Each structure stands twice: as structure tokens, then as C-alpha cells.
XYZ file of C-alpha atoms in Angstrom:
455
model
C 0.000 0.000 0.000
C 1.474 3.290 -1.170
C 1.944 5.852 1.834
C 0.117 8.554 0.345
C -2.787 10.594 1.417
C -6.305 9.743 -0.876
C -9.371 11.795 0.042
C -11.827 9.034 0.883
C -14.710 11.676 -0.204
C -13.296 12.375 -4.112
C -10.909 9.503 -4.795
C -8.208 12.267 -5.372
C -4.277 11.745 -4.707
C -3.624 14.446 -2.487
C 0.189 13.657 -1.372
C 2.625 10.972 -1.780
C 5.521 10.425 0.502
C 8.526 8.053 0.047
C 9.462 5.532 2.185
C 12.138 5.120 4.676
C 15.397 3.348 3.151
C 16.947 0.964 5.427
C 20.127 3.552 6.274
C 17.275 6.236 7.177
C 15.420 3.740 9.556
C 18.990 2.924 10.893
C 19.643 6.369 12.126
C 16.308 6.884 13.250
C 16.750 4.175 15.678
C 20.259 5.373 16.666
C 18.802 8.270 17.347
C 16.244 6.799 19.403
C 18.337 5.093 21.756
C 20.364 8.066 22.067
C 17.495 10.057 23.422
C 16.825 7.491 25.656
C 19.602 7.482 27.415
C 19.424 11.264 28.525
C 15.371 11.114 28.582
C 15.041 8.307 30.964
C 17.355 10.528 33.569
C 14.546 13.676 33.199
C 11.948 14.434 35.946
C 8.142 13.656 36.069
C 8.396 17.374 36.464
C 9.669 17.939 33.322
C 7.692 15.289 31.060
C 4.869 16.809 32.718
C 5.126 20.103 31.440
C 6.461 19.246 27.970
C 3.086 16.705 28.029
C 0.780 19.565 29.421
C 2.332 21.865 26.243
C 1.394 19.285 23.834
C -2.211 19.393 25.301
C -2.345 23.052 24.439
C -1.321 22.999 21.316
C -3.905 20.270 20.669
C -6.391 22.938 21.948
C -5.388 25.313 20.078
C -5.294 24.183 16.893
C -7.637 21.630 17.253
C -9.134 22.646 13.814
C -6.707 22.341 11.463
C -5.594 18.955 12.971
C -9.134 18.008 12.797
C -9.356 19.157 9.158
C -6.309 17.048 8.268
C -7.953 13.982 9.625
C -10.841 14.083 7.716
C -8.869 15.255 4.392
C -6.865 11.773 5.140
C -9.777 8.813 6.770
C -12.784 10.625 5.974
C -14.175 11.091 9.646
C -17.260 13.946 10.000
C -15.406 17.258 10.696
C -17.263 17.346 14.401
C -15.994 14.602 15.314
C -12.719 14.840 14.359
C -12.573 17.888 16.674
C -13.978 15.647 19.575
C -10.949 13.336 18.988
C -8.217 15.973 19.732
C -10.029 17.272 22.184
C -9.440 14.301 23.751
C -5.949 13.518 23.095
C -5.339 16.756 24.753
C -7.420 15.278 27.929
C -5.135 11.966 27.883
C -2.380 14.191 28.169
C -3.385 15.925 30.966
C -4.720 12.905 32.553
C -1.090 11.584 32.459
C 1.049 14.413 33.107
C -1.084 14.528 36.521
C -1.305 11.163 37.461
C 1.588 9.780 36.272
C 4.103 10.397 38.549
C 1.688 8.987 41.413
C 1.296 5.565 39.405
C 4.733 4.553 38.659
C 5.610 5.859 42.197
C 8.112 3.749 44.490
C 5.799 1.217 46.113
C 6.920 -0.245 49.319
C 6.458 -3.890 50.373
C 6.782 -5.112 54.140
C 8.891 -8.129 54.418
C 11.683 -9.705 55.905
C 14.129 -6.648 54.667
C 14.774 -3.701 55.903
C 13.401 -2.039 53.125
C 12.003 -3.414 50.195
C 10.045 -1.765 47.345
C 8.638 -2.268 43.680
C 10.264 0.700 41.699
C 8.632 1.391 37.897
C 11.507 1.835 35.301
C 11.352 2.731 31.653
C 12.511 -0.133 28.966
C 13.678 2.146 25.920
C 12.736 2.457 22.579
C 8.752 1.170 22.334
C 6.961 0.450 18.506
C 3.725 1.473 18.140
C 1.793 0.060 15.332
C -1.256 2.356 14.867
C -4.236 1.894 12.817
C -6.034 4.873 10.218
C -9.379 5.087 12.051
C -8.619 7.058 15.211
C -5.356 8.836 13.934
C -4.460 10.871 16.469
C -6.432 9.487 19.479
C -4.753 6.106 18.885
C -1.468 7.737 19.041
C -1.702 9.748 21.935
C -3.265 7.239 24.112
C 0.059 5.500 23.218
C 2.373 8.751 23.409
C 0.981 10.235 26.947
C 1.857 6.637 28.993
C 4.694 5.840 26.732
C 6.615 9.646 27.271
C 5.761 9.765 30.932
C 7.204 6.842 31.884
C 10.223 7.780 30.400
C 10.239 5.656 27.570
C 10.376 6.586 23.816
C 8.437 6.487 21.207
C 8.664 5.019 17.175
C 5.294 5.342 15.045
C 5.236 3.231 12.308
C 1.541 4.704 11.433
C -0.875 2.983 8.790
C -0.304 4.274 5.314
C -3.012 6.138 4.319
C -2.851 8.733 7.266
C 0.888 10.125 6.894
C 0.288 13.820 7.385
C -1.440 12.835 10.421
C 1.793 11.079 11.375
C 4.102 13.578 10.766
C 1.691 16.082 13.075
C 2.069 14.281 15.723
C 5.987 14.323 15.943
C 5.802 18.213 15.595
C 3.329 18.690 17.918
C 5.861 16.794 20.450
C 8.851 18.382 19.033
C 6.921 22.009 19.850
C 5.657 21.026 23.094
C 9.773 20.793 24.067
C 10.172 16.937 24.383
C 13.910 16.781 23.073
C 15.226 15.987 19.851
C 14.571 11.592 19.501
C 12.101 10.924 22.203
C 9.486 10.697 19.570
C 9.861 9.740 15.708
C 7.609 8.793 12.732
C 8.225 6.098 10.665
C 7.126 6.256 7.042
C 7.387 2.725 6.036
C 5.670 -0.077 5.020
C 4.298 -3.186 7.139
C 7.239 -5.273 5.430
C 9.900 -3.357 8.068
C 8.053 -4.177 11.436
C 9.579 -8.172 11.892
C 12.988 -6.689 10.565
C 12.747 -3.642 14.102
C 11.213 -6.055 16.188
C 14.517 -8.001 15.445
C 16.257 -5.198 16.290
C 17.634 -4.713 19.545
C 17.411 -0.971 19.893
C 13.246 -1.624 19.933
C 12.137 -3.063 23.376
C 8.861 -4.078 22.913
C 5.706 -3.021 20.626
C 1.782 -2.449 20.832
C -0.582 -2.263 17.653
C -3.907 -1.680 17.332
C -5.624 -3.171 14.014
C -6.325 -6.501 12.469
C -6.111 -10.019 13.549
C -4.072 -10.949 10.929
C -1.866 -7.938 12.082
C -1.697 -8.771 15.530
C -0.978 -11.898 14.925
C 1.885 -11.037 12.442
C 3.616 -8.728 14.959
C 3.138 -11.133 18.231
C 5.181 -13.581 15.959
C 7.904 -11.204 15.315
C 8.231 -10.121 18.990
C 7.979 -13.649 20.366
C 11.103 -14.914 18.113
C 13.169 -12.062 20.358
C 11.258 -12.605 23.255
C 9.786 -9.025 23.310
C 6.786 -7.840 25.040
C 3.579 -6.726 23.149
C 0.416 -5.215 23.586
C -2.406 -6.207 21.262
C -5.762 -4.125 20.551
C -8.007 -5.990 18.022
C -11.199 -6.285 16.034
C -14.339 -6.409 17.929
C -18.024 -7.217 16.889
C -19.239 -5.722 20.625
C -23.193 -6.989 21.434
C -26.027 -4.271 21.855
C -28.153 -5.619 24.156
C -31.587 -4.380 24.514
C -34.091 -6.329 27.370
C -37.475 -5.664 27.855
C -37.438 -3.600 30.939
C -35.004 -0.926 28.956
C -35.667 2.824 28.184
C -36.023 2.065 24.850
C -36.107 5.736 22.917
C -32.658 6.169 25.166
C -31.400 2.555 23.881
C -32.492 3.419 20.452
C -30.739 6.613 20.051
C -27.566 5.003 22.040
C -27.437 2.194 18.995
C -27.179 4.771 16.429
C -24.423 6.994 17.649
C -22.550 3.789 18.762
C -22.798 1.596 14.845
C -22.422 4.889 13.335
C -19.219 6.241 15.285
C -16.080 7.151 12.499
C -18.004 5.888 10.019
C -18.828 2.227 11.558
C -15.099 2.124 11.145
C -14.406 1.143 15.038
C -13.535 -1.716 16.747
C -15.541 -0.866 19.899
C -18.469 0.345 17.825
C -22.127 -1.733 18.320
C -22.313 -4.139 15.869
C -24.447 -6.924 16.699
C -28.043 -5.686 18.113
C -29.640 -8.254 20.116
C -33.181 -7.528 21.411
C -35.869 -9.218 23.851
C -38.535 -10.253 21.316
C -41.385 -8.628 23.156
C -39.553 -5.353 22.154
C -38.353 -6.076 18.917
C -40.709 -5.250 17.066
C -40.733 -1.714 18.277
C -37.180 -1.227 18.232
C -36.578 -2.473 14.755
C -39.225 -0.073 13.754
C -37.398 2.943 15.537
C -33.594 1.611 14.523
C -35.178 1.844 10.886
C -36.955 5.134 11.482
C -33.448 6.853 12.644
C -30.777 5.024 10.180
C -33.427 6.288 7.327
C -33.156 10.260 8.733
C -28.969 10.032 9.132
C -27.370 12.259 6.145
C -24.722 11.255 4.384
C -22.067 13.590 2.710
C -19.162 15.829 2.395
C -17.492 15.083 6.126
C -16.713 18.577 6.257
C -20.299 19.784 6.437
C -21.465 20.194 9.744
C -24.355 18.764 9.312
C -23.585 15.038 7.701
C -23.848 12.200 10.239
C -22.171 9.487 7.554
C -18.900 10.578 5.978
C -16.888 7.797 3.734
C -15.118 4.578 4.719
C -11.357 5.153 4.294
C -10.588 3.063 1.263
C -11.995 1.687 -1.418
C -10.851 -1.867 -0.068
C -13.155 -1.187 2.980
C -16.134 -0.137 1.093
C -15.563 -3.498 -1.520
C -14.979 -6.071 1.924
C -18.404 -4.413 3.744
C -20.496 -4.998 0.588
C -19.032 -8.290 -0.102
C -19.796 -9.254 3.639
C -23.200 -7.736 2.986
C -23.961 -10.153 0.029
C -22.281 -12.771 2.215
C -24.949 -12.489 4.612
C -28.099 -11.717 2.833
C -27.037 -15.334 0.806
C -26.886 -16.894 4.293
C -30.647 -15.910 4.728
C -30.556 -12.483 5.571
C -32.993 -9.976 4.843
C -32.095 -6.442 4.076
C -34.577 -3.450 5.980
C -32.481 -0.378 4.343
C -29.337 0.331 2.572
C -26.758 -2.761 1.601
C -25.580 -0.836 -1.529
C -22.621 1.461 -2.281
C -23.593 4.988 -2.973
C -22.897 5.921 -6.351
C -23.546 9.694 -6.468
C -19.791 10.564 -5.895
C -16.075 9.035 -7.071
C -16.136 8.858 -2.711
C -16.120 5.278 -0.492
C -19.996 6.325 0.436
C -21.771 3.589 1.745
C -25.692 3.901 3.241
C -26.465 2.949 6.543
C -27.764 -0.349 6.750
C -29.660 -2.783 8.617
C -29.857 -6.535 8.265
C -32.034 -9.065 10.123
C -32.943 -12.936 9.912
C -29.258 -14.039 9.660
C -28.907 -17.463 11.112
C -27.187 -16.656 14.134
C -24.842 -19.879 13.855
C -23.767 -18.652 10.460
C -19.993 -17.659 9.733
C -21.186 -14.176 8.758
C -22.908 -13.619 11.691
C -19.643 -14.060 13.773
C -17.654 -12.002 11.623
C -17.146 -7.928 12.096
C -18.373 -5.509 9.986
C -15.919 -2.699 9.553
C -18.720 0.073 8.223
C -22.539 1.431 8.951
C -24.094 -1.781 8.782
C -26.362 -3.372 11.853
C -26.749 -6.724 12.642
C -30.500 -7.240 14.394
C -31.385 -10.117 16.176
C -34.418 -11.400 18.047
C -34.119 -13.426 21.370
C -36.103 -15.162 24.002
C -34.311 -13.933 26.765
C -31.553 -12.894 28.868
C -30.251 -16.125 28.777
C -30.484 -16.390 24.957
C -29.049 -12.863 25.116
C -25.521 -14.191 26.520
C -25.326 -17.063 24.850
C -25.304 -14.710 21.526
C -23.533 -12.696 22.501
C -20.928 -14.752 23.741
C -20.685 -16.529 20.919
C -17.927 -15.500 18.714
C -14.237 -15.446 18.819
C -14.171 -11.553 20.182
C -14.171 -10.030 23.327
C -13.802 -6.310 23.217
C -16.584 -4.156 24.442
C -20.390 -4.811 25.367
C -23.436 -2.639 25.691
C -26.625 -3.834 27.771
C -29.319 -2.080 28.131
C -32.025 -3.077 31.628
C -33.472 -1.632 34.540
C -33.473 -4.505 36.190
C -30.559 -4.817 39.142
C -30.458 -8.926 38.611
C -30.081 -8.675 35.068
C -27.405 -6.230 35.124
C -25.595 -8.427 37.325
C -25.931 -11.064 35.292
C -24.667 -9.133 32.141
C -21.599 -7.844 34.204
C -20.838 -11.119 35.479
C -21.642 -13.580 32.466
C -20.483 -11.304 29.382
C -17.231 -12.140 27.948
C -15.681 -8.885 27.109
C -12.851 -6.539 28.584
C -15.580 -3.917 29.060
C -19.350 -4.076 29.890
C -21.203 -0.616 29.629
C -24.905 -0.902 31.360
C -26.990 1.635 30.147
C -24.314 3.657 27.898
C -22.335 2.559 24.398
C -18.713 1.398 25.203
C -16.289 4.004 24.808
C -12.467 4.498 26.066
C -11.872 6.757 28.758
C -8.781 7.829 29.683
C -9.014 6.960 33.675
C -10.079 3.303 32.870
C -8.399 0.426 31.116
C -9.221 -0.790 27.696
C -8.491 -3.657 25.890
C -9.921 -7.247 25.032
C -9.713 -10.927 25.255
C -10.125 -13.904 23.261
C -9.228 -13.113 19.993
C -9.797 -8.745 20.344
C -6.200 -9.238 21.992
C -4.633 -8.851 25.225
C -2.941 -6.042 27.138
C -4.786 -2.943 28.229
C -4.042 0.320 27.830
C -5.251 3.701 29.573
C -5.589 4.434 33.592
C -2.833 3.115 35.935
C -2.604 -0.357 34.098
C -1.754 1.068 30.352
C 1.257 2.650 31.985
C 2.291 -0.596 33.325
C 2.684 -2.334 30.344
C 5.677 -0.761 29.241
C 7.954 -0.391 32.415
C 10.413 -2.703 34.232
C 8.503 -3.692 37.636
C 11.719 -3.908 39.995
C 11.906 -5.787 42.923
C 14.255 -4.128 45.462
C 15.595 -5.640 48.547
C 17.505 -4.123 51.327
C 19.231 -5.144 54.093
């Protein structure tokens, strides 16, 4: 895939950018490791305030960054201002807390002193995916940076500007020269710097098959990772729900970036004394959503990042309707622009132990199903090889229960779509990955946890 930047609304070439040679990545990781050594010595004091910066510069020019990422992936110009928005809040979140989480943490034993300190490895890869382009990043950077660790972004291809942003942003905030570099190169280099001794250890969010690829590379040099994958999260709707509030809920959450998240809804699974009613009102809303130019202010549906995204979601459309699957609205590209438009759509009656209904759809497209109960409810949703996120939606205290303790998921929202938040973790299981990242845990993941003993 060229590194280039497309706009996913016109099909139009915008930029291209040439890749990193090998002597260019060579002395990019030099470089790296010779930050390190002066960066790890620096204060929380300082990375706080070079971290705080970055936040206001985020602020303050939230617009044009938000402008660039919807020039590059397509995402509705509002919401491309939420997301540095809150980049600029994991920042702060990190320069504050920071210092108190990797703390000195004293242990009583036999000793006269002994204590868990919290040390930075060096030089950490982060494999990023197109979607969230700068959130993704930064929820990598602010951990990464205050721990004293650096940072190497080997970013997905379609999204360089957004890339090369980010290192300026962190080179103007005052982190020094090193601490924090963009790679412009293609998947083909990861396995050759995870072989590479200068890179400690890597995290990636994307695709199975890309997970998969890099936890292969690292384990050959026995080098940690942290994987965040695909999802299809559950919607669950019971029959004691607020249903207008669950209704409107399931749209924002299958329509977030474009469908293009992992954490969005994608699976709606509804109490069959309700379903009637909330099929009706799911139709009613996905009907009213305007799609268009992402820039407008008033479009709810911009593009899907590539024309590869928009040809896999109809093919898995097809896929399903040939499985039995009945089509309420949409399952058609949109051909009234050169752009990767495709309608919001909403499929029911697919067999629920079909392949296709285990699968995740990467685009506006809902999955509806009927069930008898909560029991039925789990057992869906349970049943596929993801784990990510899960909304439920009850008023009733034993059912939530029940959802919290029974869902298989690293995150169960009752009464709210999933989101990330930068004060709790986030990550998966099964095959959505493993790892979290955010809060007091994310910063864990890249540190040496010392055991000190004194006598």
C-alpha cells in the first residue's frame, strides 16, 4: 500500500511520501536510543510540562488537525474535533497522574526495606491503525513519554500527514530531539525492528491478521507486546429498557467514524417482546442520518477510508443476505460521488450460527437479532471469537448483574455505548487481543517492575 494521502470523499491523490530506506530507519533508531539514554534521567516534572504543552497545542489548533484527519480517513469534521479534544485530555490525565502511578511502592517483608520501583525499557513500537489517527497515538504517546520511555510510530499508510503532526506537535511542546519519531514505512519493516535490539517491545492496534503477524515477530526475540483488536461488541436491549434512550444510544454507537471502530455496536440483540418496536425505531433513525461531504457540519455518515473497505463491507453484505438475511435499508454502495460512500444499513434474519454472523463488519451496517431472553441474550452474545466491548441495556438490578458477570468482554457498559476513557483500562480478550491500555494499568505495560531488597 502506497503511503500517500487519498481523500476518501473524491478519490483524489492528495500527497505521496517516500518511504524510509533501510540507512534512514537505521539512524532513526540510533537516534532513538540516544534520546533514551538522557530522557530516561529527566523528571516527572519535566515530562509533565512538555506533556501539558502538547495538550495546548492540541487545543489550540484543534481545527486544522481536525481538518487534516478528515482530508486523510474521511471522519465527519465534528468529530474529528472531539478526537483531539481528547488527546489533549489523555495528556493531561497523564502528566497529573503519572508520577503517582509509577511511584516507588513499598512492600513489608523480611528486609529492611524493600520496594517495587517502575523503570522505563527504551525504545517502544507502536503500530497504529487509520481510524482514530491521532487518538490512537496519543493514548500510546501520553503513557509511553511519561514513563520515560520513547516512542517510534510506524503509522498505517493512508494517514501520513497525520503522522508527521504528531511528531511536531511533540517536538513544539519541548520533548527533546529523539524521544518521539515517525516512521514512514511499510508493514514489510516491522519483523525486521522487532529483530532489532534498539526496539524493546511493541503495541498495535488493528487486524487479527496484524496482531498476529507482529506477536510472531516479537515472540522470536522474546519481546513484550500489547495487542488491541477487532471487535463485533453486542447491543443488548431487554425488555425492561428505556427504549427511545437505547435506540438513540445504537445509532451513535454503529455509526461512530463511520462504523469504522472496533468498539463500535455491531451486533443488536433484542428481547422479542420489544423487537418489534425497536426495529421499527432503529429503521426510522438510520433512514433520517445524512450522508455527505465530512466537512459539512451537518452530515452524520462521511466515507469509509478506502476503497478496499467499502468493496470487503459490501461483499460481507452479500455474504450475509445469501446466508438468509434480509435487508430493511441500505446494503448498496452509494454511487452519487467518485467517494467510499456507503448507506447505513440494517440486516435481520441471519442465522445466528452462520460464519457471517460471527464475523465484524468494519462500516454502517447493523446486525438485528431477536431473542427469548436474557439467557439467549448471553449465549449470543458470547458466541464468537471476540471479546472487546459490550453494551446492555435493563433496569433490572439482577439482570445487570448477570450481564456484568456472564459477558465475555474486557468492558461491559450498562446503560451507555462502550467508549475508552482515559481513567479506565481498555483492551480485550479472546481473539480482540490482550494487554490494556489507559488508567494506571496502560502505563504498566511498558515499564520494568523492579523488585528491590535491602538489608
Amino acid at each position: 500500500m502506497a503511503i500517500a494521502t487519498i481523500n476518501p470523499s473524491t478519490g483524489e491523490t492528495i500527497k505521496t511520501f517516500e518511504p524510509l530506506n533501510d540507512g534512514e530507519i537505521a539512524a532513526k533508531l540510533d537516534l532513538a536510543q540516544q534520546a533514551f539514554e538522557n530522557y530516561r534521567k529527566t523528571s516527572f516534572c519535566e515530562r509533565s510540562q512538555w506533556l501539558q504543552q502538547a495538550a495546548t497545542i492540541l487545543e489550540q489548533e484543534k481545527a486544522d488537525f481536525a481538518q487534516l484527519m478528515t482530508l486523510e480517513m474521511g471522519k465527519p469534521f465534528k468529530a474529528a474535533i472531539a478526537e483531539v479534544e481528547k488527546c489533549a485530555l489523555v495528556c493531561r490525565y497523564y502528566a497529573e497522574y503519572a508520577p503517582g502511578f509509577l511511584a516507588d511502592v513499598t512492600i513489608k517483608t523480611d528486609a529492611n526495606h524493600s520496594f517495587v520501583r517502575y523503570q522505563p525499557l527504551g525504545a517502544i513500537l507502536a503500530i497504529m491503525p487509520w481510524n482514530f489517527p491521532f487518538w490512537q497515538v496519543f493514548r500510546f504517546v501520553a503513557p509511553t513519554l511519561m514513563a520515560g520511555n520513547v516512542g517510534l510510530l510506524k503509522h498505517a499508510s493512508n494517514v501520513p500527514q497525520c503522522a508527521l503532526a504528531i511528531e511536531n506537535i511533540l517536538s513544539r511542546a519541548g520533548f527533546p530531539v529523539g524521544v518521539f519519531q515517525t516512521l514512514l514505512i511499510g508493514a514489510a519493516k516491522v519483523a525486521d525492528l522487532m529483530a532489532d535490539e534498539r526496539v524493546k517491545a511493541a503495541t498495535l492496534t488493528g487486524s487479527e491478521p496484524a496482531g498476529a503477524s507482529l506477536a510472531s515477530a516479537a515472540a522470536k526475540q522474546i519481546k513484550k507486546t500489547v495487542l488491541e483488536l477487532g471487535g463485533s461488541d453486542p447491543f443488548i436491549v431487554l425488555e425492561s429498557a428505556d427504549l427511545e434512550a437505547a435506540v438513540t444510544n445504537a445509532v451513535t454507537a454503529r455509526m461512530l467514524n463511520n462504523g469504522q471502530s472496533c468498539i463500535a455496536a455491531k451486533r443488536f440483540i433484542v428481547e422479542e417482546t420489544i423487537a418489534d418496536k425497536f426495529e421499527k425505531l432503529l429503521l426510522d433513525k438510520f433512514q433520517s442520518l445524512k450522508v455527505g461531504d465530512p466537512m459539512e457540519p451537518d452530515t452524520d455518515l462521511g466515507p469509509l477510508a478506502t476503497p478496499d473497505i467499502l468493496q470487503d463491507l459490501h461483499q460481507q453484505v452479500n455474504t450475509a443476505v445469501k446466508s438468509g438475511g434480509k435487508i430493511l435499508t441500505g446494503g448498496s454502495p452509494l454511487t452519487h460521488s467518485p467517494g467510499n460512500f456507503y448507506p447505513p444499513t440494517i440486516i435481520i434474519d441471519i442465522p445466528v450460527d452462520s460464519q457471517i454472523a460471527k464475523e465484524e463488519f468494519f462500516g454502517p451496517v447493523a446486525l438485528l437479532f431477536r431473542v427469548r431472553d436474557i439467557d439467549a441474550a448471553i449465549k449470543l452474545a458470547n458466541d464468537i471469537p471476540f471479546g472487546l466491548g459490550a453494551s446492555a441495556w435493563t433496569t433490572n438490578e439482577e439482570e445487570k448483574n448477570r450481564l456484568i458477570q456472564e459477558i465475555e468482554a474486557g468492558a461491559v457498559f450498562i446503560n451507555s455505548m462502550v467508549k475508552s476513557d482515559p481513567r479506565l483500562p481498555f483492551g480485550g480478550i479472546k481473539r480482540s487481543g490482550y494487554g490494556r491500555e489507559l488508567s494506571i494499568q496502560g502505563i504498566h505495560e511498558f515499564v520494568n517492575v523492579k523488585t528491590v531488597w535491602i538489608r
